[in-house]
Structure formats: C-alpha cells, structure tokens
Amino acid sequence: MGDGSARVLKAKAKAKTKHAAHPHGKAKHHKKRRRHHKKHKPHVPPASGLAGAPAPPAIAVNPPPPSSAPPPAVIGTLTLVQARRLLWRAGFGAAPGQAEALVGQPLETVVHSLTRPSGPAVLHGPAPTDDEGNALAPADAWGHDHCWWLDRMVRSDQPLVERMTFIWHDWFANSNEKVNDQQRMLDQNQLFRENALGSFQDLFMAVTRNPAMLVFLDGIYNSRWDPNENYAREMMELFSLGADRGAYTETDVREMARALSGWSAEWTESSGLQNFRFEASRHDAANKTVFGHAGKWSWEDAVRLCVAHPLHASFFVSKLWSYFVPTPPDEATLASLQGLYLGSGYSIGAVVEAILQHPTFLNGPELLTPPVVYNAGLLRAISRPVDTTAWAWLCSGAGQQLFYPPNVAGWDFTRWLDTSTAKARWEIASYVTAKTYPNPWPGKGEAHYSETEEPGEAMASAMSYWAQPALSGETQQSIAAYAQSCLQAMTLAKWQRSPYRAMRQNALRMLIATSPDMQVS
C-alpha cells in the first residue's frame, strides 16, 4: 500500500473543493411539483483526485448487452492481504485474529459464509450503553439511533448483511431531519436488513411503500388531483436507471407520478403522522404511458416497469460495484454481471458474491473507508464495545451521521477526507483509545508503564494493540523512526523514564490509527 498511502497523505493536505458529479452526493434540482418537499442542504463540491475515493459510478449510456459468461473470479485460497480487504469492504474490519484465521481458506467458501448467512444475526459482546452505563434508547434520544446501529456493525456475526444495510441506507437515502421520527427510521433500517441480499425488486417494492420514504419524498401528498413527482423522479434517476442516459423523459416522470398516486396518512397532534395506507380513491386509475408502454399502471407496476427497463441492469450492477471497488468494471465484467443479475431474478446476493470474488476487488486499487466504517473497525480491532454516545457527534464531524444523509442522493463518497474531516478522524481514534491509554502519571495502586521499553518493543506493542493492521513498509518505517527518535536526544531522569515511554506508546497508537493506510482497504 506504499504508493497508495502516499497519495492519500498528499490528498489530505491538498484537498480542495472542486465540482465533480457523483450519484452518491449530487445535488438535486427538481423542476416542478416540489410542494411539501423540504429543501435539501446546499451541495458542497467534493475534493477531486483523492486516492482511494470511488470514482463516480460510470454508468454507460450504451452499455454492452447482458452476457451469459460468468464474471471473472479469483480461484484459490485467501492471502492475509486479501482477507483483510474482504473483512473491511464486506464488513467493518477484522476482530483480533479474524483475518489470520481466514488465510489459506478457499475464497469461494469464505465469500459464501458472508453472502449466505443462516438464521438471525447474533450480537457478540456487551450490549451498547450511554456514558452512564444506561441502555440506549434509539427511538427516543438524540444520537442513540446512530450508536445503536454502530453497535450492530461492531458486534454482528453477519457483517455483510450489516454492510449491505448501510449501502441501502445510502442508495435509498432518507434523513430523519425531514422524516422526524426515529422509530420510523429504525423500521426502515430493519427493512433494509431483511432485504439486504435478496431480490432487488422486492426491496424496491418495500421501499416504495415504506412510511419513511412516503414522508421523505412526499408520497403521501401524491394524489390523482395533484400529482407529486418527487418519488417518481428519484426512483428512476437515483434508484433504478440513472440520469443523462436517455432512460426516461419528463413525460415519464409525470406519468410515473400518476401511477404512484394514492398513498395517504393521518396527522394527530399527539402522535404526528400515523396510519399510512393506500387509498384507491386517491389513485389515478386512468391509462398512463411510461417508457412507451400504456396501461392502467399501479404503484407496483411503477416498480416493475423500472426494473424491467433495458437500462436498469447496467445501472444496478455499476452502482453496486462502486460501493466495493473504486474503479468502474470493464465492459466484459459489466456484461457478465448484468447477465448474472437478470438470470438470477434480480438477486442482490448473486451479484455481491461475484464482486467479492472478482480480481479487481481483491487485488485492485485501494478504496477509501467511510467514517462510520472506520469508527466501527477501530472499535472491533481493540474489542471495545459501544459505551458512549459520543460516536454520533464524532462521526458527524467526520462527515457521516447515520440516519442523516445530506440529501436524497446520499453521502458523497469522494468527500471523506479533507482538512476538516481528517481532524475528525483523529478525534475518533483518540476517543477509541481513551479508555485504554497507558497512564503516564498513574495514581496510587495503578500500574506504572515500563521504564526500559526499547523503540522496537514500543512499535510492536502499538501494532499488537491494533490487532496487527496492514501498514505499508513506508508507513511502518516512518512510525518506527519516530519511535526511535522521539526520546533519543533526551537524558531521562529516573522519574521520567516510565511516563515518557507511556506517552511514546500513546503517540504510536494514534499515528498508526490515523495513518493513510488505516483510511483505506
């Protein structure tokens, strides 16, 4: 990772805001029918050229036709480097010894263990608490929803299911800033989890009728008398077909809105919006023409029309690929993945399995780690449970608070490192290590740090603390040089020997956690 790490380090210093289109973070500009729709936050242009940042998913205007040829796959057993990458990208990093245990195992077997879990997930370790040791109240208290989900990322024995839940939260982005109901957001979160690796059509159908989505994109205000186009537009542009590909027209948006009409909810002063339902009397039952096909289309038909569109498969596999690999798939891979997706009945799991075994995934360029994934991975590395709600505001400072994506297009994955968010990652690492710092000035009865620890021993101890992370030779040499030099010019008095070595150990742990290598996988 030496060259990639150097590029990330330079990018952190040079990152500037430049315009770059990206479907994970593009600002939305609806042309009409925006009533009731709360305006999104202004888009902040992303930093371009950041090593490891995913390129905007290259969704071809004229994609190759689907192919029955199987996608390229690595045949053989996992190396340590590949195991670490798999655990980071298909989950939230390795627990101590986990990556090493996968070395030498057949790749296909390991991937299937991730993509084909059986039964409900098991959460290992202590349940999450707030700073006073109280159980979290994710439906009621600010930040507890974020920490509740972070805990699942840390403790679940089905990490890919949780990672896919995270992906769908970005793909079908809703923010509680508008939904204004944490329980409703948690219910949607469970919907994503239950459909994480199943049929995309089933997931799309469930999302379309989901109360959080009906609030966020104004489905409950869409009637035959006054069609609201918000969901109709996004279901095509962001969820299933993509913009600027000739996949749909403004007429299709208007007609699709008519097909989606009919949803309603009741407002009460005590409970807010309740009793979400479809009312046939509010639905436009007349003929509509969508994608050139005429019919008395319903909301279910609206989803089916999108999924059956000739340009849907290429959009789906390209966008899904972009969450796992920072460079677009080559034409042959794109054709094969489309064929696999269509031939499997829109199976998410089948496509994910193929991506996780693809040579570019396993051996290709580095991918920048999202802030929440970074946070979860550090906690997993030292086996620390979620025992503070500080993670909500710390991750927000790094650019990502769960349940609060910036707009309907989700988070901008090219903006994870700049001068502000890099500082926030340092703060996350500092909080992660705070409870296990060697205390330079221990109180009565507390253990004193070693007075004789040599630089090499200090480096080895810091690496062990983080469960032997994958650092490039360049990074290891730089940190080891610091370990060697930081006390070298000092003649330490006896009273200084232990505390100064403790401070060196703390510094080494922070340098490792915030190194360029730890920001990518």
CSV table of N, CA and C in Angstrom, one decimal, residues 105-194:
chain,number,residue,atom,x,y,z
A,105,GLN,N,-7.9,-20.4,3.5
A,105,GLN,CA,-9.2,-21.0,3.2
A,105,GLN,C,-9.6,-20.7,1.8
A,106,PRO,N,-10.5,-21.5,1.2
A,106,PRO,CA,-10.9,-21.2,-0.2
A,106,PRO,C,-11.7,-19.9,-0.2
A,107,LEU,N,-11.4,-19.1,-1.2
A,107,LEU,CA,-12.1,-17.8,-1.3
A,107,LEU,C,-13.6,-18.0,-1.4
A,108,GLU,N,-14.0,-18.9,-2.3
A,108,GLU,CA,-15.5,-19.1,-2.5
A,108,GLU,C,-16.2,-19.5,-1.2
A,109,THR,N,-15.6,-20.3,-0.4
A,109,THR,CA,-16.2,-20.7,0.8
A,109,THR,C,-16.3,-19.6,1.8
A,110,VAL,N,-15.3,-18.7,1.9
A,110,VAL,CA,-15.3,-17.6,2.8
A,110,VAL,C,-16.4,-16.6,2.3
A,111,VAL,N,-16.4,-16.3,1.0
A,111,VAL,CA,-17.4,-15.4,0.5
A,111,VAL,C,-18.8,-15.9,0.7
A,112,HIS,N,-19.1,-17.2,0.5
A,112,HIS,CA,-20.4,-17.7,0.7
A,112,HIS,C,-20.8,-17.7,2.2
A,113,SER,N,-19.8,-17.8,3.1
A,113,SER,CA,-20.1,-17.6,4.5
A,113,SER,C,-20.7,-16.2,4.9
A,114,LEU,N,-20.2,-15.2,4.0
A,114,LEU,CA,-20.7,-13.9,4.2
A,114,LEU,C,-22.0,-13.6,3.5
A,115,THR,N,-22.2,-14.1,2.3
A,115,THR,CA,-23.4,-13.8,1.5
A,115,THR,C,-24.5,-14.8,1.8
A,116,ARG,N,-24.3,-15.9,2.4
A,116,ARG,CA,-25.4,-16.8,2.7
A,116,ARG,C,-25.5,-17.2,4.2
A,117,PRO,N,-25.8,-16.2,5.0
A,117,PRO,CA,-25.9,-16.4,6.4
A,117,PRO,C,-27.2,-17.2,6.7
A,118,SER,N,-27.2,-18.0,7.8
A,118,SER,CA,-28.4,-18.7,8.1
A,118,SER,C,-28.9,-18.2,9.5
A,119,GLY,N,-30.2,-18.0,9.5
A,119,GLY,CA,-30.8,-17.6,10.8
A,119,GLY,C,-30.6,-16.1,11.1
A,120,PRO,N,-31.1,-15.7,12.2
A,120,PRO,CA,-30.9,-14.3,12.6
A,120,PRO,C,-29.4,-14.0,13.1
A,121,ALA,N,-29.0,-12.8,13.0
A,121,ALA,CA,-27.7,-12.4,13.4
A,121,ALA,C,-27.5,-12.6,14.9
A,122,VAL,N,-26.3,-12.9,15.3
A,122,VAL,CA,-26.0,-13.0,16.8
A,122,VAL,C,-25.1,-11.8,17.0
A,123,LEU,N,-25.4,-11.1,18.1
A,123,LEU,CA,-24.5,-10.0,18.5
A,123,LEU,C,-23.6,-10.4,19.7
A,124,HIS,N,-22.3,-10.5,19.4
A,124,HIS,CA,-21.4,-11.0,20.5
A,124,HIS,C,-20.8,-9.8,21.3
A,125,GLY,N,-20.8,-10.0,22.6
A,125,GLY,CA,-20.2,-9.0,23.5
A,125,GLY,C,-21.2,-8.2,24.2
A,126,PRO,N,-20.8,-7.2,25.0
A,126,PRO,CA,-21.7,-6.4,25.8
A,126,PRO,C,-22.6,-5.6,25.0
A,127,ALA,N,-23.9,-5.4,25.5
A,127,ALA,CA,-24.8,-4.6,24.8
A,127,ALA,C,-24.4,-3.1,24.9
A,128,PRO,N,-24.8,-2.3,24.0
A,128,PRO,CA,-24.4,-0.9,24.0
A,128,PRO,C,-25.0,-0.1,25.1
A,129,THR,N,-24.3,0.9,25.6
A,129,THR,CA,-24.8,1.8,26.6
A,129,THR,C,-24.4,3.2,26.3
A,130,ASP,N,-25.0,4.2,27.1
A,130,ASP,CA,-24.6,5.5,27.0
A,130,ASP,C,-23.4,5.7,28.0
A,131,ASP,N,-23.0,7.0,28.2
A,131,ASP,CA,-21.8,7.2,29.0
A,131,ASP,C,-22.0,6.9,30.5
A,132,GLU,N,-23.3,6.8,30.9
A,132,GLU,CA,-23.5,6.5,32.3
A,132,GLU,C,-23.8,5.0,32.5
A,133,GLY,N,-23.7,4.2,31.5
A,133,GLY,CA,-23.9,2.8,31.6
A,133,GLY,C,-25.4,2.4,31.4
A,134,ASN,N,-26.2,3.3,31.0
A,134,ASN,CA,-27.6,3.0,30.7
A,134,ASN,C,-27.8,2.4,29.3
A,135,ALA,N,-28.8,1.6,29.2
A,135,ALA,CA,-29.2,1.1,27.9
A,135,ALA,C,-29.6,2.2,26.9
A,136,LEU,N,-29.3,2.0,25.6
A,136,LEU,CA,-29.6,3.0,24.7
A,136,LEU,C,-31.1,3.1,24.4
A,137,ALA,N,-31.5,4.3,24.0
A,137,ALA,CA,-32.9,4.5,23.7
A,137,ALA,C,-33.0,5.0,22.2
A,138,PRO,N,-32.7,4.1,21.2
A,138,PRO,CA,-32.5,4.5,19.9
A,138,PRO,C,-33.7,5.2,19.2
A,139,ALA,N,-34.9,5.0,19.7
A,139,ALA,CA,-36.1,5.6,19.1
A,139,ALA,C,-36.4,7.0,19.8
A,140,ASP,N,-35.7,7.3,20.8
A,140,ASP,CA,-36.1,8.5,21.6
A,140,ASP,C,-35.0,9.5,21.8
A,141,ALA,N,-33.8,9.1,22.0
A,141,ALA,CA,-32.7,10.1,22.4
A,141,ALA,C,-31.8,10.4,21.2
A,142,TRP,N,-31.4,11.7,21.1
A,142,TRP,CA,-30.6,12.1,20.0
A,142,TRP,C,-29.3,11.3,20.0
A,143,GLY,N,-28.9,10.8,18.9
A,143,GLY,CA,-27.6,10.1,18.7
A,143,GLY,C,-27.6,8.7,19.1
A,144,HIS,N,-28.7,8.3,19.9
A,144,HIS,CA,-28.7,6.9,20.3
A,144,HIS,C,-29.0,5.9,19.1
A,145,ASP,N,-29.8,6.5,18.1
A,145,ASP,CA,-30.0,5.7,16.9
A,145,ASP,C,-28.7,5.3,16.2
A,146,HIS,N,-27.9,6.4,16.0
A,146,HIS,CA,-26.6,6.2,15.4
A,146,HIS,C,-25.7,5.1,16.2
A,147,CYS,N,-25.7,5.3,17.5
A,147,CYS,CA,-24.9,4.4,18.3
A,147,CYS,C,-25.4,3.0,18.3
A,148,TRP,N,-26.8,2.8,18.3
A,148,TRP,CA,-27.4,1.5,18.2
A,148,TRP,C,-27.0,0.8,17.0
A,149,TRP,N,-27.0,1.5,15.8
A,149,TRP,CA,-26.6,0.8,14.6
A,149,TRP,C,-25.1,0.6,14.6
A,150,LEU,N,-24.3,1.5,15.1
A,150,LEU,CA,-22.8,1.3,15.1
A,150,LEU,C,-22.5,0.1,16.0
A,151,ASP,N,-23.3,-0.2,17.0
A,151,ASP,CA,-23.1,-1.4,17.8
A,151,ASP,C,-23.3,-2.6,17.0
A,152,ARG,N,-24.3,-2.6,16.2
A,152,ARG,CA,-24.6,-3.8,15.3
A,152,ARG,C,-23.4,-4.0,14.3
A,153,MET,N,-22.8,-2.9,13.8
A,153,MET,CA,-21.7,-3.0,13.0
A,153,MET,C,-20.5,-3.7,13.7
A,154,VAL,N,-20.3,-3.3,15.0
A,154,VAL,CA,-19.2,-3.8,15.8
A,154,VAL,C,-19.5,-5.3,16.2
A,155,ARG,N,-20.7,-5.7,16.5
A,155,ARG,CA,-20.9,-7.0,17.2
A,155,ARG,C,-21.6,-8.0,16.3
A,156,SER,N,-22.2,-7.7,15.2
A,156,SER,CA,-22.9,-8.7,14.5
A,156,SER,C,-22.0,-9.8,13.9
A,157,ASP,N,-22.5,-11.0,13.9
A,157,ASP,CA,-21.8,-12.1,13.2
A,157,ASP,C,-22.2,-12.3,11.8
A,158,GLN,N,-23.0,-11.3,11.2
A,158,GLN,CA,-23.3,-11.2,9.8
A,158,GLN,C,-22.9,-9.9,9.3
A,159,PRO,N,-21.6,-9.6,9.2
A,159,PRO,CA,-21.1,-8.3,8.8
A,159,PRO,C,-21.6,-7.8,7.5
A,160,LEU,N,-21.6,-8.7,6.5
A,160,LEU,CA,-22.0,-8.3,5.1
A,160,LEU,C,-23.5,-7.8,5.1
A,161,VAL,N,-24.4,-8.5,5.9
A,161,VAL,CA,-25.7,-8.1,5.9
A,161,VAL,C,-25.8,-6.6,6.5
A,162,GLU,N,-25.0,-6.4,7.5
A,162,GLU,CA,-25.0,-5.0,8.1
A,162,GLU,C,-24.4,-4.0,7.1
A,163,ARG,N,-23.3,-4.5,6.4
A,163,ARG,CA,-22.7,-3.6,5.4
A,163,ARG,C,-23.7,-3.3,4.3
A,164,MET,N,-24.5,-4.2,3.8
A,164,MET,CA,-25.5,-4.0,2.8
A,164,MET,C,-26.6,-3.1,3.3
A,165,THR,N,-27.0,-3.3,4.6
A,165,THR,CA,-28.0,-2.4,5.2
A,165,THR,C,-27.5,-0.9,5.1
A,166,PHE,N,-26.2,-0.8,5.4
A,166,PHE,CA,-25.5,0.5,5.3
A,166,PHE,C,-25.6,1.1,3.8
A,167,ILE,N,-25.3,0.2,2.8
A,167,ILE,CA,-25.4,0.6,1.4
A,167,ILE,C,-26.8,1.0,1.0
A,168,TRP,N,-27.8,0.2,1.4
A,168,TRP,CA,-29.1,0.6,1.1
A,168,TRP,C,-29.6,1.9,1.7
A,169,HIS,N,-29.1,2.2,2.9
A,169,HIS,CA,-29.4,3.5,3.6
A,169,HIS,C,-28.9,4.6,2.7
A,170,ASP,N,-27.8,4.4,2.0
A,170,ASP,CA,-27.2,5.4,1.1
A,170,ASP,C,-27.9,5.4,-0.2
A,171,TRP,N,-28.2,4.3,-0.7
A,171,TRP,CA,-28.9,4.1,-2.0
A,171,TRP,C,-30.3,4.8,-2.0
A,172,PHE,N,-31.1,4.4,-1.0
A,172,PHE,CA,-32.4,4.9,-0.8
A,172,PHE,C,-32.4,5.9,0.3
A,173,ALA,N,-31.6,7.0,0.2
A,173,ALA,CA,-31.3,7.9,1.3
A,173,ALA,C,-32.5,8.6,1.8
A,174,ASN,N,-32.8,8.4,3.1
A,174,ASN,CA,-33.8,9.3,3.8
A,174,ASN,C,-33.1,9.8,5.0
A,175,SER,N,-33.5,11.1,5.4
A,175,SER,CA,-32.9,11.7,6.5
A,175,SER,C,-34.0,11.9,7.6
A,176,ASN,N,-33.6,11.7,8.8
A,176,ASN,CA,-34.6,12.0,9.9
A,176,ASN,C,-34.8,13.5,10.1
A,177,GLU,N,-34.0,14.3,9.5
A,177,GLU,CA,-34.2,15.7,9.5
A,177,GLU,C,-35.6,16.1,9.0
A,178,LYS,N,-36.0,15.3,8.0
A,178,LYS,CA,-37.4,15.6,7.4
A,178,LYS,C,-38.4,14.5,8.0
A,179,VAL,N,-38.0,13.3,8.0
A,179,VAL,CA,-38.9,12.2,8.5
A,179,VAL,C,-39.3,12.5,9.9
A,180,ASN,N,-38.4,13.0,10.8
A,180,ASN,CA,-38.7,13.5,12.1
A,180,ASN,C,-39.4,12.4,13.0
A,181,ASP,N,-38.9,11.2,12.8
A,181,ASP,CA,-39.4,10.1,13.6
A,181,ASP,C,-38.4,9.0,13.7
A,182,GLN,N,-37.6,8.9,14.8
A,182,GLN,CA,-36.5,7.9,14.9
A,182,GLN,C,-37.0,6.5,14.8
A,183,GLN,N,-38.2,6.2,15.3
A,183,GLN,CA,-38.7,4.8,15.2
A,183,GLN,C,-39.0,4.5,13.7
A,184,ARG,N,-39.5,5.4,13.0
A,184,ARG,CA,-39.8,5.2,11.6
A,184,ARG,C,-38.5,4.9,10.8
A,185,MET,N,-37.5,5.7,11.2
A,185,MET,CA,-36.2,5.4,10.5
A,185,MET,C,-35.6,4.1,10.9
A,186,LEU,N,-35.8,3.7,12.2
A,186,LEU,CA,-35.3,2.4,12.6
A,186,LEU,C,-36.1,1.2,11.9
A,187,ASP,N,-37.4,1.5,11.7
A,187,ASP,CA,-38.2,0.5,11.0
A,187,ASP,C,-37.7,0.3,9.5
A,188,GLN,N,-37.4,1.4,8.9
A,188,GLN,CA,-36.8,1.4,7.5
A,188,GLN,C,-35.5,0.7,7.5
A,189,ASN,N,-34.7,0.9,8.6
A,189,ASN,CA,-33.4,0.3,8.7
A,189,ASN,C,-33.5,-1.2,8.8
A,190,GLN,N,-34.5,-1.7,9.5
A,190,GLN,CA,-34.8,-3.1,9.6
A,190,GLN,C,-35.3,-3.7,8.2
A,191,LEU,N,-36.0,-2.9,7.5
A,191,LEU,CA,-36.4,-3.3,6.1
A,191,LEU,C,-35.2,-3.6,5.3
A,192,PHE,N,-34.2,-2.6,5.3
A,192,PHE,CA,-33.0,-2.8,4.5
A,192,PHE,C,-32.3,-4.1,5.0
A,193,ARG,N,-32.3,-4.3,6.3
A,193,ARG,CA,-31.5,-5.5,6.8
A,193,ARG,C,-32.2,-6.8,6.3
A,194,GLU,N,-33.5,-6.8,6.4
A,194,GLU,CA,-34.3,-8.1,6.0
A,194,GLU,C,-34.1,-8.3,4.5
